GROMACS .gro file of C-alpha atoms in nm:
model
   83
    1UNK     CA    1  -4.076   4.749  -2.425
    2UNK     CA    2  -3.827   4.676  -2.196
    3UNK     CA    3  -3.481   4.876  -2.093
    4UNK     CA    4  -3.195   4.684  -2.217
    5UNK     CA    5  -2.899   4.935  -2.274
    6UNK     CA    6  -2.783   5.147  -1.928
    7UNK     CA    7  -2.806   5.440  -2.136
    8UNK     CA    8  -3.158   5.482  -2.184
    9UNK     CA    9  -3.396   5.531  -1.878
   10UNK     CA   10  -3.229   5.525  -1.517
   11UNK     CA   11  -3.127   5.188  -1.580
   12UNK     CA   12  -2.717   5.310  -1.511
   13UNK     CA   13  -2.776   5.288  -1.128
   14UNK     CA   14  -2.890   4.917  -1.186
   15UNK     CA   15  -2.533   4.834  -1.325
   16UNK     CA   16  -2.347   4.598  -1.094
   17UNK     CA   17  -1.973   4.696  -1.149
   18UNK     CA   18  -1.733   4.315  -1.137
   19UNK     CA   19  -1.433   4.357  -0.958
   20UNK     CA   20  -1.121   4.378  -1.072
   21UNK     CA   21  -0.999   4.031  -1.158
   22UNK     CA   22  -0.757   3.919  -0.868
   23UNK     CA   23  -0.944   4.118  -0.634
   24UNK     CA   24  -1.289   3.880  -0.713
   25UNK     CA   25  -0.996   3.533  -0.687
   26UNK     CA   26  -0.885   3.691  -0.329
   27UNK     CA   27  -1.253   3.712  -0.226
   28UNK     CA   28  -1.329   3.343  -0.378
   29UNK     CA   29  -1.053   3.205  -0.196
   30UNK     CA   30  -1.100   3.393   0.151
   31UNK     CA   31  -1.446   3.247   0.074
   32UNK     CA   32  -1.337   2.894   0.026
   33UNK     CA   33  -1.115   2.900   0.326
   34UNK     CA   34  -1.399   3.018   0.582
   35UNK     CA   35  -1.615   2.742   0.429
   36UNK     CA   36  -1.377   2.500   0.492
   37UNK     CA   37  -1.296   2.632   0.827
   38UNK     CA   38  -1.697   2.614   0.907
   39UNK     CA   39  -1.700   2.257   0.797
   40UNK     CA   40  -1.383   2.114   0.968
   41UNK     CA   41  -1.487   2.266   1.320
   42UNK     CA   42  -1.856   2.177   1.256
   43UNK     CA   43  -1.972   2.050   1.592
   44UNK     CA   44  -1.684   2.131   1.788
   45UNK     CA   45  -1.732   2.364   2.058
   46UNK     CA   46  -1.390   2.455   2.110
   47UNK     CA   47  -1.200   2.465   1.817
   48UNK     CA   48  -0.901   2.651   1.950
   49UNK     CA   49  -0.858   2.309   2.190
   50UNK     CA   50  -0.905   2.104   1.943
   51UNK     CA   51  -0.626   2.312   1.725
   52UNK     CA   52  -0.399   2.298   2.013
   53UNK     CA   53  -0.423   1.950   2.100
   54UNK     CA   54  -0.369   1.853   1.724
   55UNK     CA   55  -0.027   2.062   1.720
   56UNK     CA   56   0.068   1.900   2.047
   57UNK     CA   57   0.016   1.577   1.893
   58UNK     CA   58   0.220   1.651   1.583
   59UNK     CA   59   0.515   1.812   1.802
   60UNK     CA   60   0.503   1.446   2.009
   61UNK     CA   61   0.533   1.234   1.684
   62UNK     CA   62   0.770   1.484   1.583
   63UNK     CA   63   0.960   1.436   1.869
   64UNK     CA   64   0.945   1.020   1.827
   65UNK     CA   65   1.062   1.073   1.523
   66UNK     CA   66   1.410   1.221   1.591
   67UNK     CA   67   1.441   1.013   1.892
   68UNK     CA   68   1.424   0.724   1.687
   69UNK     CA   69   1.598   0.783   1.374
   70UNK     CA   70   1.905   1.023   1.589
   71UNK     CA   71   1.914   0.791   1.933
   72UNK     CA   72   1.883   0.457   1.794
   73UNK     CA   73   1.971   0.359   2.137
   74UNK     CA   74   1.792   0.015   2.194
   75UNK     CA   75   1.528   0.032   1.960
   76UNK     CA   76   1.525  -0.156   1.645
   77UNK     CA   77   1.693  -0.500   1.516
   78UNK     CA   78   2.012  -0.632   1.646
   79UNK     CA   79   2.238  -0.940   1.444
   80UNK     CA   80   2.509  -1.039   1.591
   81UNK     CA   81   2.737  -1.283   1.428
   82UNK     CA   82   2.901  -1.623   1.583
   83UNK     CA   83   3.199  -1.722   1.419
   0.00000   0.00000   0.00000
């Protein structure tokens, strides 16, 4: 018959130890970050460029953004009253 306990045979240098249990989540989500990483930049031949141009774009809106909302020189809708 078969070996089915580690105790009998040499079957104890078959036994795959688990990690520890935060160490195996750590390596599931370094895992699930490369993936992702892989699949966004799928295609792309320069992904740093692409990551740079995307933070550039982000700082510009950014930049709209207060200029609009702080300035509010001009832009926007004006009432004006006739009495």
């Amino acid at each position: 018959m078969g070996m089915c306990l580690p105790c009998l045979g040499g079957a104890a240098d078959d036994v795959v130890v688990t990690p520890d249990p935060e160490i195996r989540r750590r390596q599931l989500a370094e895992a699930a970050e490369k993936r992702q990483k892989e699949t966004t930049y799928r295609g792309v031949k320069n992904p740093d460029a692409v990551e740079r141009k995307k933070k550039k774009q982000e700082e510009i809106e950014k930049q709209e953004m207060t200029t609009s909302v702080s300035g509010g020189g001009g832009g926007g809708l004006r009432v004006s009253f006739v009495s």
